[in-house]
Amino acid sequence: MKIKKRYLLSLIFAATSLLCLQAQTEQVVADTVTTDTAAVVLPWPQNVQARLDTLMLEPLLESTQLGMMVYDLTADSLLYSVGAKQTLRPASTMKLLTAVTAIDLLGGEYKLNTSLRYMGTVKDSVLTGDLICVGSLDPMFDANDMRAFVESVRGLGVDTIRGRLVAAPSFKEEELLGEGWCWDDDNPKLSSLLVERENEFMTVFANKLREAGIVVEAAITTAPYSKEALMLCLRSHRVKDILMPMMKESDNLYAEALFFQIAASQTARPAKASHAKQLVKRELSKAGVTGIPYRIADGSGLSLYNYITPELMTKLLIYAYRNTKIFMQLYPTLPVSGLDGTLKKRMTDPLTNGRVKAKTGTVTGISSLAGYLTAANNHVLAFCIFNQGVLKSADGRAFQDKVCTALCEP
């Protein structure tokens, strides 16, 4: 009896062992099948979409708002979209609208001019009349340009000025701040005449004349100038030279300067922000933006009144990519991940380093990123990510970096 019982227990133990071994074997096989199936069932772009779906579970998105769109330019197809029709604040990605419009409407060689003219008579080294400064909101006018102005007066054989130093007001509207700018921000001053970015042009000019030994017996004033005024000196900077710091370093003054150049390009004087808005809207229409709600307030993204959608931004990026004239001038200006501009310290790992070229955007509560990247299969993607209601900008940037990493992974 004891032998039978022992034999029975041995059989049970052996059977149990076989069952455990079978279960373990089946699990290994199942894992292998799952892995193999994933490799087969999730080719491009499903594998990328699956990774993005996982990112949609990030805790950040439980308390903040996300609008995102990714478009595969190589395959000419939508890759991913979530909240893409929401009207959100773009922050400095707004500069993409300004840049594309300026490139298309003005071209890279278009010049922003600041001129020095005079009226009156020169006798015995005395100018009796006016020195007239005519500006066009050139953000690059610097000390070297001012020195050229002073030297041109000396070249006229003048050591005394009796009359007026005139700032011509004809280029743009008088407002020095953009619509919807916060009063306590470090806002640029939108003056027609700038030197070293400051709205102190005429005072600096008068002081530099005196430093050069020229007696200035002239009041500083603002007045229209006559077309009969003779040119003494002309200093210019090109749109393409302004685009690089505007985009790489997200320079707001440079963006607003181009915004008003856009307005002035239609010969309207003084140029107004409302003129620029209409021309940017016309550019968006060319990009196929129809039936999409949006609001343009400025050219830099400083304004809290700007509202666009990720869909709009992506359509603009697609349009720019397909327009060689625009893309060849826009693409080199974009910050490059891990290498330069506002992306120099972001996405520095080998997977993303140098593969993302995009415009950043940050204002209080808002973080954004929009541009292009090259995926592992060498597909070129256009993308737009708007994070809104983000209390820490770093959280928004971290999420965007994860998205770009997911897009770059094999």
mmCIF file of C-alpha atoms in Angstrom:
data_model
loop_
_atom_site.group_PDB
_atom_site.id
_atom_site.type_symbol
_atom_site.label_atom_id
_atom_site.label_comp_id
_atom_site.label_asym_id
_atom_site.label_seq_id
_atom_site.Cartn_x
_atom_site.Cartn_y
_atom_site.Cartn_z
ATOM 1 C CA MET A 1 0.000 0.000 0.000
ATOM 2 C CA LYS A 2 2.838 2.294 0.931
ATOM 3 C CA ILE A 3 4.592 1.460 -2.349
ATOM 4 C CA LYS A 4 1.484 2.338 -4.362
ATOM 5 C CA LYS A 5 1.084 5.593 -2.499
ATOM 6 C CA ARG A 6 4.739 6.501 -3.045
ATOM 7 C CA TYR A 7 4.426 5.595 -6.713
ATOM 8 C CA LEU A 8 1.323 7.716 -7.045
ATOM 9 C CA LEU A 9 3.062 10.721 -5.478
ATOM 10 C CA SER A 10 5.973 10.279 -7.847
ATOM 11 C CA LEU A 11 3.618 10.288 -10.797
ATOM 12 C CA ILE A 12 1.921 13.471 -9.544
ATOM 13 C CA PHE A 13 5.283 15.193 -9.012
ATOM 14 C CA ALA A 14 6.476 14.177 -12.469
ATOM 15 C CA ALA A 15 3.274 15.362 -14.069
ATOM 16 C CA THR A 16 3.487 18.689 -12.230
ATOM 17 C CA SER A 17 7.079 19.164 -13.333
ATOM 18 C CA LEU A 18 6.135 18.475 -16.922
ATOM 19 C CA LEU A 19 3.302 20.971 -16.752
ATOM 20 C CA CYS A 20 5.623 23.678 -15.315
ATOM 21 C CA LEU A 21 8.226 22.957 -17.968
ATOM 22 C CA GLN A 22 5.567 23.105 -20.681
ATOM 23 C CA ALA A 23 4.272 26.416 -19.330
ATOM 24 C CA GLN A 24 7.758 27.893 -19.267
ATOM 25 C CA THR A 25 8.416 26.693 -22.800
ATOM 26 C CA GLU A 26 5.119 28.095 -24.023
ATOM 27 C CA GLN A 27 5.910 31.484 -22.430
ATOM 28 C CA VAL A 28 9.296 31.635 -24.163
ATOM 29 C CA VAL A 29 7.652 30.743 -27.458
ATOM 30 C CA ALA A 30 4.903 33.284 -26.836
ATOM 31 C CA ASP A 31 7.446 36.018 -26.117
ATOM 32 C CA THR A 32 9.326 35.150 -29.266
ATOM 33 C CA VAL A 33 6.162 35.173 -31.303
ATOM 34 C CA THR A 34 5.098 38.497 -29.765
ATOM 35 C CA THR A 35 8.454 40.045 -30.548
ATOM 36 C CA ASP A 36 8.488 38.642 -34.049
ATOM 37 C CA THR A 37 4.892 39.710 -34.587
ATOM 38 C CA ALA A 38 5.666 43.258 -33.471
ATOM 39 C CA ALA A 39 8.529 43.427 -35.923
ATOM 40 C CA VAL A 40 6.251 42.266 -38.707
ATOM 41 C CA VAL A 41 2.961 43.910 -37.755
ATOM 42 C CA LEU A 42 4.414 47.295 -36.790
ATOM 43 C CA PRO A 43 6.402 48.597 -39.732
ATOM 44 C CA TRP A 44 6.810 52.295 -40.461
ATOM 45 C CA PRO A 45 4.793 54.328 -39.596
ATOM 46 C CA GLN A 46 2.793 52.141 -37.192
ATOM 47 C CA ASN A 47 5.811 51.663 -34.948
ATOM 48 C CA VAL A 48 6.209 55.445 -34.596
ATOM 49 C CA GLN A 49 2.501 55.909 -34.013
ATOM 50 C CA ALA A 50 2.594 53.297 -31.254
ATOM 51 C CA ARG A 51 5.430 55.147 -29.525
ATOM 52 C CA LEU A 52 3.523 58.423 -29.767
ATOM 53 C CA ASP A 53 0.402 56.756 -28.385
ATOM 54 C CA THR A 54 2.454 55.760 -25.347
ATOM 55 C CA LEU A 55 3.612 59.368 -24.874
ATOM 56 C CA MET A 56 -0.013 60.456 -24.738
ATOM 57 C CA LEU A 57 -0.124 58.775 -21.316
ATOM 58 C CA GLU A 58 2.464 61.185 -19.885
ATOM 59 C CA PRO A 59 1.368 62.687 -16.534
ATOM 60 C CA LEU A 60 2.034 66.177 -17.909
ATOM 61 C CA LEU A 61 -0.949 65.856 -20.235
ATOM 62 C CA GLU A 62 -3.341 65.224 -17.367
ATOM 63 C CA SER A 63 -3.159 68.884 -16.311
ATOM 64 C CA THR A 64 -2.093 70.679 -19.492
ATOM 65 C CA GLN A 65 -3.280 71.125 -23.052
ATOM 66 C CA LEU A 66 -1.596 69.580 -26.085
ATOM 67 C CA GLY A 67 -1.984 70.272 -29.774
ATOM 68 C CA MET A 68 0.253 68.284 -32.131
ATOM 69 C CA MET A 69 0.526 67.276 -35.762
ATOM 70 C CA VAL A 70 3.209 65.305 -37.613
ATOM 71 C CA TYR A 71 3.263 65.040 -41.399
ATOM 72 C CA ASP A 72 5.468 62.697 -43.421
ATOM 73 C CA LEU A 73 6.700 64.885 -46.277
ATOM 74 C CA THR A 74 8.484 62.010 -48.000
ATOM 75 C CA ALA A 75 5.389 59.801 -48.030
ATOM 76 C CA ASP A 76 3.067 62.804 -48.427
ATOM 77 C CA SER A 77 0.782 61.583 -45.677
ATOM 78 C CA LEU A 78 -0.402 62.495 -42.202
ATOM 79 C CA LEU A 79 1.570 60.541 -39.608
ATOM 80 C CA TYR A 80 0.017 61.647 -36.308
ATOM 81 C CA SER A 81 -2.450 64.192 -34.988
ATOM 82 C CA VAL A 82 -3.872 65.048 -31.582
ATOM 83 C CA GLY A 83 -5.679 68.273 -30.758
ATOM 84 C CA ALA A 84 -4.394 69.723 -34.021
ATOM 85 C CA LYS A 85 -7.446 71.908 -34.601
ATOM 86 C CA GLN A 86 -7.258 73.668 -31.239
ATOM 87 C CA THR A 87 -6.514 77.402 -31.324
ATOM 88 C CA LEU A 88 -3.477 77.830 -29.101
ATOM 89 C CA ARG A 89 -0.820 80.431 -28.413
ATOM 90 C CA PRO A 90 2.253 79.726 -30.541
ATOM 91 C CA ALA A 91 4.830 81.840 -28.646
ATOM 92 C CA SER A 92 7.963 82.356 -30.770
ATOM 93 C CA THR A 93 7.040 79.720 -33.339
ATOM 94 C CA MET A 94 5.026 82.674 -34.670
ATOM 95 C CA LYS A 95 8.315 83.776 -36.216
ATOM 96 C CA LEU A 96 7.873 81.008 -38.787
ATOM 97 C CA LEU A 97 4.878 82.861 -40.229
ATOM 98 C CA THR A 98 6.866 86.087 -40.378
ATOM 99 C CA ALA A 99 9.921 84.420 -41.902
ATOM 100 C CA VAL A 100 8.027 82.555 -44.627
ATOM 101 C CA THR A 101 6.076 85.680 -45.588
ATOM 102 C CA ALA A 102 9.196 87.865 -45.648
ATOM 103 C CA ILE A 103 11.150 85.383 -47.759
ATOM 104 C CA ASP A 104 8.329 84.958 -50.242
ATOM 105 C CA LEU A 105 7.294 88.603 -50.419
ATOM 106 C CA LEU A 106 10.626 90.402 -50.053
ATOM 107 C CA GLY A 107 13.367 87.896 -50.778
ATOM 108 C CA GLY A 108 16.670 87.505 -48.975
ATOM 109 C CA GLU A 109 18.398 90.364 -50.776
ATOM 110 C CA TYR A 110 15.776 92.966 -49.827
ATOM 111 C CA LYS A 111 17.449 95.804 -47.910
ATOM 112 C CA LEU A 112 16.479 97.718 -44.807
ATOM 113 C CA ASN A 113 17.827 101.228 -45.334
ATOM 114 C CA THR A 114 18.769 104.014 -42.952
ATOM 115 C CA SER A 115 19.830 107.237 -44.670
ATOM 116 C CA LEU A 116 21.311 110.596 -43.751
ATOM 117 C CA ARG A 117 20.222 113.551 -45.871
ATOM 118 C CA TYR A 118 20.651 117.287 -45.693
ATOM 119 C CA MET A 119 19.007 120.493 -46.822
ATOM 120 C CA GLY A 120 20.440 124.001 -46.675
ATOM 121 C CA THR A 121 23.696 125.657 -47.620
ATOM 122 C CA VAL A 122 27.311 124.978 -46.759
ATOM 123 C CA LYS A 123 29.512 128.062 -46.494
ATOM 124 C CA ASP A 124 32.765 128.541 -44.621
ATOM 125 C CA SER A 125 32.448 124.997 -43.182
ATOM 126 C CA VAL A 126 29.044 125.832 -41.706
ATOM 127 C CA LEU A 127 25.887 123.920 -42.638
ATOM 128 C CA THR A 128 22.954 126.247 -42.275
ATOM 129 C CA GLY A 129 19.984 123.935 -42.557
ATOM 130 C CA ASP A 130 18.941 120.418 -41.560
ATOM 131 C CA LEU A 131 20.563 117.028 -41.151
ATOM 132 C CA ILE A 132 17.767 114.495 -41.688
ATOM 133 C CA CYS A 133 17.811 110.880 -40.511
ATOM 134 C CA VAL A 134 15.419 108.528 -42.303
ATOM 135 C CA GLY A 135 15.032 105.056 -40.819
ATOM 136 C CA SER A 136 13.204 101.821 -41.575
ATOM 137 C CA LEU A 137 13.391 99.995 -38.233
ATOM 138 C CA ASP A 138 16.735 98.386 -39.046
ATOM 139 C CA PRO A 139 17.662 96.301 -35.972
ATOM 140 C CA MET A 140 21.239 95.856 -37.202
ATOM 141 C CA PHE A 141 22.187 99.543 -37.356
ATOM 142 C CA ASP A 142 25.166 99.788 -35.009
ATOM 143 C CA ALA A 143 28.094 101.942 -33.920
ATOM 144 C CA ASN A 144 29.916 101.362 -37.216
ATOM 145 C CA ASP A 145 26.930 102.613 -39.167
ATOM 146 C CA MET A 146 26.672 105.676 -36.924
ATOM 147 C CA ARG A 147 30.377 106.330 -37.456
ATOM 148 C CA ALA A 148 29.775 106.310 -41.219
ATOM 149 C CA PHE A 149 27.024 108.923 -40.733
ATOM 150 C CA VAL A 150 29.389 111.208 -38.828
ATOM 151 C CA GLU A 151 32.207 110.745 -41.333
ATOM 152 C CA SER A 152 29.882 111.683 -44.188
ATOM 153 C CA VAL A 153 29.163 115.009 -42.463
ATOM 154 C CA ARG A 154 32.870 115.642 -42.060
ATOM 155 C CA GLY A 155 33.329 114.688 -45.704
ATOM 156 C CA LEU A 156 30.960 117.503 -46.606
ATOM 157 C CA GLY A 157 33.555 119.887 -45.190
ATOM 158 C CA VAL A 158 31.330 120.860 -42.262
ATOM 159 C CA ASP A 159 32.608 121.706 -38.776
ATOM 160 C CA THR A 160 29.481 123.539 -37.581
ATOM 161 C CA ILE A 161 25.795 122.776 -37.899
ATOM 162 C CA ARG A 162 23.261 125.561 -37.474
ATOM 163 C CA GLY A 163 19.708 124.463 -37.978
ATOM 164 C CA ARG A 164 18.028 121.183 -36.975
ATOM 165 C CA LEU A 165 18.737 117.496 -36.497
ATOM 166 C CA VAL A 166 15.576 115.931 -37.888
ATOM 167 C CA ALA A 167 14.177 112.448 -37.327
ATOM 168 C CA ALA A 168 11.845 111.666 -40.226
ATOM 169 C CA PRO A 169 8.756 109.805 -38.950
ATOM 170 C CA SER A 170 7.456 108.498 -42.238
ATOM 171 C CA PHE A 171 8.321 104.763 -42.122
ATOM 172 C CA LYS A 172 5.961 103.271 -39.519
ATOM 173 C CA GLU A 173 3.192 104.027 -37.075
ATOM 174 C CA GLU A 174 4.227 105.669 -33.819
ATOM 175 C CA GLU A 175 3.457 102.779 -31.444
ATOM 176 C CA LEU A 176 6.659 101.453 -29.881
ATOM 177 C CA LEU A 177 5.098 98.255 -28.504
ATOM 178 C CA GLY A 178 3.128 95.482 -30.183
ATOM 179 C CA GLU A 179 -0.503 94.602 -29.580
ATOM 180 C CA GLY A 180 -0.966 92.353 -26.562
ATOM 181 C CA TRP A 181 2.576 92.685 -25.203
ATOM 182 C CA CYS A 182 2.944 92.440 -21.417
ATOM 183 C CA TRP A 183 3.998 95.761 -19.931
ATOM 184 C CA ASP A 184 6.508 94.144 -17.563
ATOM 185 C CA ASP A 185 8.388 92.169 -20.224
ATOM 186 C CA ASP A 186 11.738 93.243 -21.641
ATOM 187 C CA ASN A 187 10.089 94.368 -24.862
ATOM 188 C CA PRO A 188 12.004 95.794 -27.835
ATOM 189 C CA LYS A 189 11.190 99.368 -28.858
ATOM 190 C CA LEU A 190 9.743 99.504 -32.366
ATOM 191 C CA SER A 191 11.211 102.816 -33.506
ATOM 192 C CA SER A 192 11.993 103.658 -37.116
ATOM 193 C CA LEU A 193 15.429 104.844 -36.014
ATOM 194 C CA LEU A 194 17.452 102.466 -33.862
ATOM 195 C CA VAL A 195 21.122 102.311 -32.961
ATOM 196 C CA GLU A 196 22.518 99.286 -31.134
ATOM 197 C CA ARG A 197 18.872 98.189 -30.702
ATOM 198 C CA GLU A 198 18.033 101.298 -28.661
ATOM 199 C CA ASN A 199 15.582 104.112 -29.315
ATOM 200 C CA GLU A 200 18.213 106.823 -28.708
ATOM 201 C CA PHE A 201 19.252 107.445 -32.288
ATOM 202 C CA MET A 202 19.165 111.251 -32.491
ATOM 203 C CA THR A 203 20.802 111.790 -29.111
ATOM 204 C CA VAL A 204 23.615 109.396 -29.986
ATOM 205 C CA PHE A 205 24.010 111.053 -33.394
ATOM 206 C CA ALA A 206 24.340 114.522 -31.852
ATOM 207 C CA ASN A 207 26.863 113.273 -29.301
ATOM 208 C CA LYS A 208 28.952 111.493 -31.926
ATOM 209 C CA LEU A 209 29.036 114.641 -34.054
ATOM 210 C CA ARG A 210 30.366 116.594 -31.091
ATOM 211 C CA GLU A 211 32.918 113.894 -30.290
ATOM 212 C CA ALA A 212 34.162 114.255 -33.870
ATOM 213 C CA GLY A 213 34.798 117.957 -33.266
ATOM 214 C CA ILE A 214 31.698 119.247 -35.023
ATOM 215 C CA VAL A 215 29.879 122.102 -33.336
ATOM 216 C CA VAL A 216 26.184 121.301 -33.120
ATOM 217 C CA GLU A 217 24.017 124.381 -32.774
ATOM 218 C CA ALA A 218 20.879 122.530 -33.765
ATOM 219 C CA ALA A 219 17.745 121.361 -32.017
ATOM 220 C CA ILE A 220 16.644 117.735 -32.274
ATOM 221 C CA THR A 221 13.153 117.482 -33.704
ATOM 222 C CA THR A 222 10.770 115.225 -35.611
ATOM 223 C CA ALA A 223 9.422 116.421 -38.939
ATOM 224 C CA PRO A 224 8.616 115.205 -42.453
ATOM 225 C CA TYR A 225 11.422 115.575 -44.960
ATOM 226 C CA SER A 226 11.402 116.916 -48.475
ATOM 227 C CA LYS A 227 12.250 114.695 -51.435
ATOM 228 C CA GLU A 228 14.652 117.457 -52.432
ATOM 229 C CA ALA A 229 16.912 116.650 -49.487
ATOM 230 C CA LEU A 230 20.313 115.463 -50.718
ATOM 231 C CA MET A 231 21.696 112.056 -49.757
ATOM 232 C CA LEU A 232 24.818 112.097 -47.590
ATOM 233 C CA CYS A 233 25.047 108.482 -46.431
ATOM 234 C CA LEU A 234 23.095 105.248 -46.831
ATOM 235 C CA ARG A 235 23.516 102.172 -44.615
ATOM 236 C CA SER A 236 21.709 98.918 -45.384
ATOM 237 C CA HIS A 237 21.248 95.365 -44.096
ATOM 238 C CA ARG A 238 19.642 92.478 -45.956
ATOM 239 C CA VAL A 239 16.662 90.354 -44.998
ATOM 240 C CA LYS A 240 18.773 87.185 -45.127
ATOM 241 C CA ASP A 241 21.199 88.677 -42.594
ATOM 242 C CA ILE A 242 18.309 89.464 -40.263
ATOM 243 C CA LEU A 243 16.667 86.042 -40.629
ATOM 244 C CA MET A 244 19.573 84.114 -39.118
ATOM 245 C CA PRO A 245 19.652 85.706 -35.621
ATOM 246 C CA MET A 246 15.885 86.135 -35.720
ATOM 247 C CA MET A 247 15.357 82.389 -35.990
ATOM 248 C CA LYS A 248 18.462 80.851 -34.407
ATOM 249 C CA GLU A 249 18.347 83.023 -31.294
ATOM 250 C CA SER A 250 14.627 83.868 -31.417
ATOM 251 C CA ASP A 251 15.300 87.610 -31.567
ATOM 252 C CA ASN A 252 12.015 89.468 -31.131
ATOM 253 C CA LEU A 253 13.251 92.834 -32.402
ATOM 254 C CA TYR A 254 14.490 91.277 -35.627
ATOM 255 C CA ALA A 255 11.142 89.557 -36.130
ATOM 256 C CA GLU A 256 9.184 92.774 -35.615
ATOM 257 C CA ALA A 257 11.539 94.596 -37.988
ATOM 258 C CA LEU A 258 10.672 92.113 -40.746
ATOM 259 C CA PHE A 259 6.996 92.294 -39.789
ATOM 260 C CA PHE A 260 6.998 96.024 -40.579
ATOM 261 C CA GLN A 261 9.103 95.518 -43.714
ATOM 262 C CA ILE A 262 6.329 93.227 -44.910
ATOM 263 C CA ALA A 263 3.810 95.993 -44.189
ATOM 264 C CA ALA A 264 5.912 98.648 -45.928
ATOM 265 C CA SER A 265 6.497 96.499 -49.007
ATOM 266 C CA GLN A 266 3.091 97.492 -50.344
ATOM 267 C CA THR A 267 4.199 101.170 -50.316
ATOM 268 C CA ALA A 268 1.820 102.079 -47.479
ATOM 269 C CA ARG A 269 3.261 104.841 -45.266
ATOM 270 C CA PRO A 270 3.362 104.846 -42.400
ATOM 271 C CA ALA A 271 3.550 101.049 -42.271
ATOM 272 C CA LYS A 272 1.122 99.557 -39.775
ATOM 273 C CA ALA A 273 0.904 96.207 -38.035
ATOM 274 C CA SER A 274 -2.540 95.793 -39.589
ATOM 275 C CA HIS A 275 -0.941 95.925 -43.067
ATOM 276 C CA ALA A 276 1.520 93.180 -42.130
ATOM 277 C CA LYS A 277 -1.250 91.000 -40.701
ATOM 278 C CA GLN A 278 -3.173 91.116 -43.968
ATOM 279 C CA LEU A 279 -0.102 90.096 -45.962
ATOM 280 C CA VAL A 280 0.702 87.222 -43.606
ATOM 281 C CA LYS A 281 -2.901 86.080 -43.973
ATOM 282 C CA ARG A 282 -2.496 86.206 -47.739
ATOM 283 C CA GLU A 283 0.601 84.007 -47.429
ATOM 284 C CA LEU A 284 -1.317 81.522 -45.301
ATOM 285 C CA SER A 285 -3.993 81.404 -47.950
ATOM 286 C CA LYS A 286 -1.308 80.481 -50.496
ATOM 287 C CA ALA A 287 -0.260 77.713 -48.100
ATOM 288 C CA GLY A 288 -3.761 76.236 -48.265
ATOM 289 C CA VAL A 289 -4.969 77.544 -44.917
ATOM 290 C CA THR A 290 -8.715 77.880 -45.373
ATOM 291 C CA GLY A 291 -11.508 77.381 -42.892
ATOM 292 C CA ILE A 292 -9.051 77.328 -39.975
ATOM 293 C CA PRO A 293 -9.607 79.858 -37.175
ATOM 294 C CA TYR A 294 -6.581 81.929 -36.163
ATOM 295 C CA ARG A 295 -5.541 85.392 -34.994
ATOM 296 C CA ILE A 296 -2.343 87.287 -35.787
ATOM 297 C CA ALA A 297 -1.276 90.093 -33.453
ATOM 298 C CA ASP A 298 2.453 90.548 -34.078
ATOM 299 C CA GLY A 299 5.442 89.111 -35.899
ATOM 300 C CA SER A 300 7.486 87.753 -33.005
ATOM 301 C CA GLY A 301 5.055 85.776 -30.856
ATOM 302 C CA LEU A 302 5.416 88.062 -27.837
ATOM 303 C CA SER A 303 1.738 88.939 -27.936
ATOM 304 C CA LEU A 304 -0.749 87.003 -25.844
ATOM 305 C CA TYR A 305 -3.324 87.718 -28.563
ATOM 306 C CA ASN A 306 -1.770 85.377 -31.147
ATOM 307 C CA TYR A 307 -3.806 82.223 -31.688
ATOM 308 C CA ILE A 308 -3.129 79.578 -34.315
ATOM 309 C CA THR A 309 -3.595 75.818 -34.618
ATOM 310 C CA PRO A 310 -1.000 73.040 -35.023
ATOM 311 C CA GLU A 311 -2.784 72.187 -38.259
ATOM 312 C CA LEU A 312 -2.180 75.711 -39.582
ATOM 313 C CA MET A 313 1.487 75.614 -38.621
ATOM 314 C CA THR A 314 1.980 72.216 -40.215
ATOM 315 C CA LYS A 315 0.324 73.365 -43.435
ATOM 316 C CA LEU A 316 2.721 76.325 -43.500
ATOM 317 C CA LEU A 317 5.716 74.015 -43.025
ATOM 318 C CA ILE A 318 4.493 71.738 -45.812
ATOM 319 C CA TYR A 319 4.036 74.749 -48.095
ATOM 320 C CA ALA A 320 7.531 76.054 -47.308
ATOM 321 C CA TYR A 321 9.076 72.618 -47.917
ATOM 322 C CA ARG A 322 7.457 72.327 -51.319
ATOM 323 C CA ASN A 323 8.466 75.852 -52.349
ATOM 324 C CA THR A 324 12.187 75.700 -53.143
ATOM 325 C CA LYS A 325 12.646 79.473 -53.028
ATOM 326 C CA ILE A 326 11.301 79.622 -49.500
ATOM 327 C CA PHE A 327 12.762 76.397 -48.128
ATOM 328 C CA MET A 328 16.333 77.038 -49.263
ATOM 329 C CA GLN A 329 16.365 80.295 -47.296
ATOM 330 C CA LEU A 330 14.274 79.177 -44.319
ATOM 331 C CA TYR A 331 15.842 75.795 -43.509
ATOM 332 C CA PRO A 332 19.402 77.025 -42.724
ATOM 333 C CA THR A 333 18.025 79.583 -40.255
ATOM 334 C CA LEU A 334 16.332 77.021 -38.000
ATOM 335 C CA PRO A 335 18.014 75.985 -34.732
ATOM 336 C CA VAL A 336 19.631 72.525 -34.956
ATOM 337 C CA SER A 337 19.256 70.009 -32.138
ATOM 338 C CA GLY A 338 22.422 69.660 -30.079
ATOM 339 C CA LEU A 339 24.346 72.078 -32.290
ATOM 340 C CA ASP A 340 23.196 75.696 -32.322
ATOM 341 C CA GLY A 341 20.623 78.359 -31.515
ATOM 342 C CA THR A 342 17.894 77.703 -28.997
ATOM 343 C CA LEU A 343 18.265 73.922 -29.533
ATOM 344 C CA LYS A 344 21.978 73.821 -28.784
ATOM 345 C CA LYS A 345 21.512 72.118 -25.416
ATOM 346 C CA ARG A 346 18.527 69.978 -26.364
ATOM 347 C CA MET A 347 18.369 66.512 -27.924
ATOM 348 C CA THR A 348 22.130 66.041 -27.812
ATOM 349 C CA ASP A 349 22.080 62.221 -27.871
ATOM 350 C CA PRO A 350 23.255 60.506 -31.092
ATOM 351 C CA LEU A 351 19.701 59.506 -32.020
ATOM 352 C CA THR A 352 18.475 63.104 -32.322
ATOM 353 C CA ASN A 353 21.639 65.202 -32.489
ATOM 354 C CA GLY A 354 21.577 67.257 -35.674
ATOM 355 C CA ARG A 355 18.398 65.589 -36.927
ATOM 356 C CA VAL A 356 15.869 68.143 -35.669
ATOM 357 C CA LYS A 357 15.712 71.624 -37.184
ATOM 358 C CA ALA A 358 12.924 73.597 -35.601
ATOM 359 C CA LYS A 359 11.786 76.886 -34.085
ATOM 360 C CA THR A 360 11.269 76.993 -30.352
ATOM 361 C CA GLY A 361 8.721 79.093 -28.484
ATOM 362 C CA THR A 362 8.390 80.030 -24.828
ATOM 363 C CA VAL A 363 6.229 82.498 -22.939
ATOM 364 C CA THR A 364 4.691 82.091 -19.505
ATOM 365 C CA GLY A 365 2.575 78.931 -19.483
ATOM 366 C CA ILE A 366 3.401 78.048 -23.097
ATOM 367 C CA SER A 367 6.085 75.910 -24.692
ATOM 368 C CA SER A 368 6.174 75.083 -28.384
ATOM 369 C CA LEU A 369 8.336 73.530 -31.071
ATOM 370 C CA ALA A 370 7.731 73.427 -34.820
ATOM 371 C CA GLY A 371 9.875 72.527 -37.787
ATOM 372 C CA TYR A 372 11.425 69.532 -39.520
ATOM 373 C CA LEU A 373 13.267 66.347 -38.598
ATOM 374 C CA THR A 374 14.810 63.417 -40.397
ATOM 375 C CA ALA A 375 13.555 60.026 -39.234
ATOM 376 C CA ALA A 376 15.671 56.854 -39.051
ATOM 377 C CA ASN A 377 14.401 55.759 -42.472
ATOM 378 C CA ASN A 378 15.444 59.182 -43.858
ATOM 379 C CA HIS A 379 11.867 60.342 -44.241
ATOM 380 C CA VAL A 380 11.587 64.103 -43.723
ATOM 381 C CA LEU A 381 8.821 65.034 -41.278
ATOM 382 C CA ALA A 382 7.145 68.369 -40.626
ATOM 383 C CA PHE A 383 5.818 68.693 -37.097
ATOM 384 C CA CYS A 384 4.236 71.114 -34.659
ATOM 385 C CA ILE A 385 3.896 70.675 -30.894
ATOM 386 C CA PHE A 386 2.064 73.209 -28.714
ATOM 387 C CA ASN A 387 2.058 72.648 -24.953
ATOM 388 C CA GLN A 388 -0.201 75.110 -23.136
ATOM 389 C CA GLY A 389 -0.876 75.586 -19.445
ATOM 390 C CA VAL A 390 2.622 74.348 -18.627
ATOM 391 C CA LEU A 391 3.759 75.915 -15.352
ATOM 392 C CA LYS A 392 7.372 74.876 -15.917
ATOM 393 C CA SER A 393 8.692 75.475 -19.417
ATOM 394 C CA ALA A 394 11.233 72.709 -18.872
ATOM 395 C CA ASP A 395 8.386 70.188 -18.654
ATOM 396 C CA GLY A 396 7.069 71.239 -22.045
ATOM 397 C CA ARG A 397 10.539 71.087 -23.576
ATOM 398 C CA ALA A 398 11.130 67.631 -22.107
ATOM 399 C CA PHE A 399 7.889 66.345 -23.615
ATOM 400 C CA GLN A 400 8.745 67.794 -27.027
ATOM 401 C CA ASP A 401 12.179 66.181 -26.892
ATOM 402 C CA LYS A 402 10.544 62.822 -26.160
ATOM 403 C CA VAL A 403 8.273 63.250 -29.181
ATOM 404 C CA CYS A 404 11.213 64.032 -31.431
ATOM 405 C CA THR A 405 13.132 61.074 -30.048
ATOM 406 C CA ALA A 406 10.167 58.804 -30.768
ATOM 407 C CA LEU A 407 10.068 60.137 -34.328
ATOM 408 C CA CYS A 408 13.796 59.594 -34.831
ATOM 409 C CA GLU A 409 13.969 56.076 -33.430
ATOM 410 C CA PRO A 410 14.283 53.178 -35.918
#
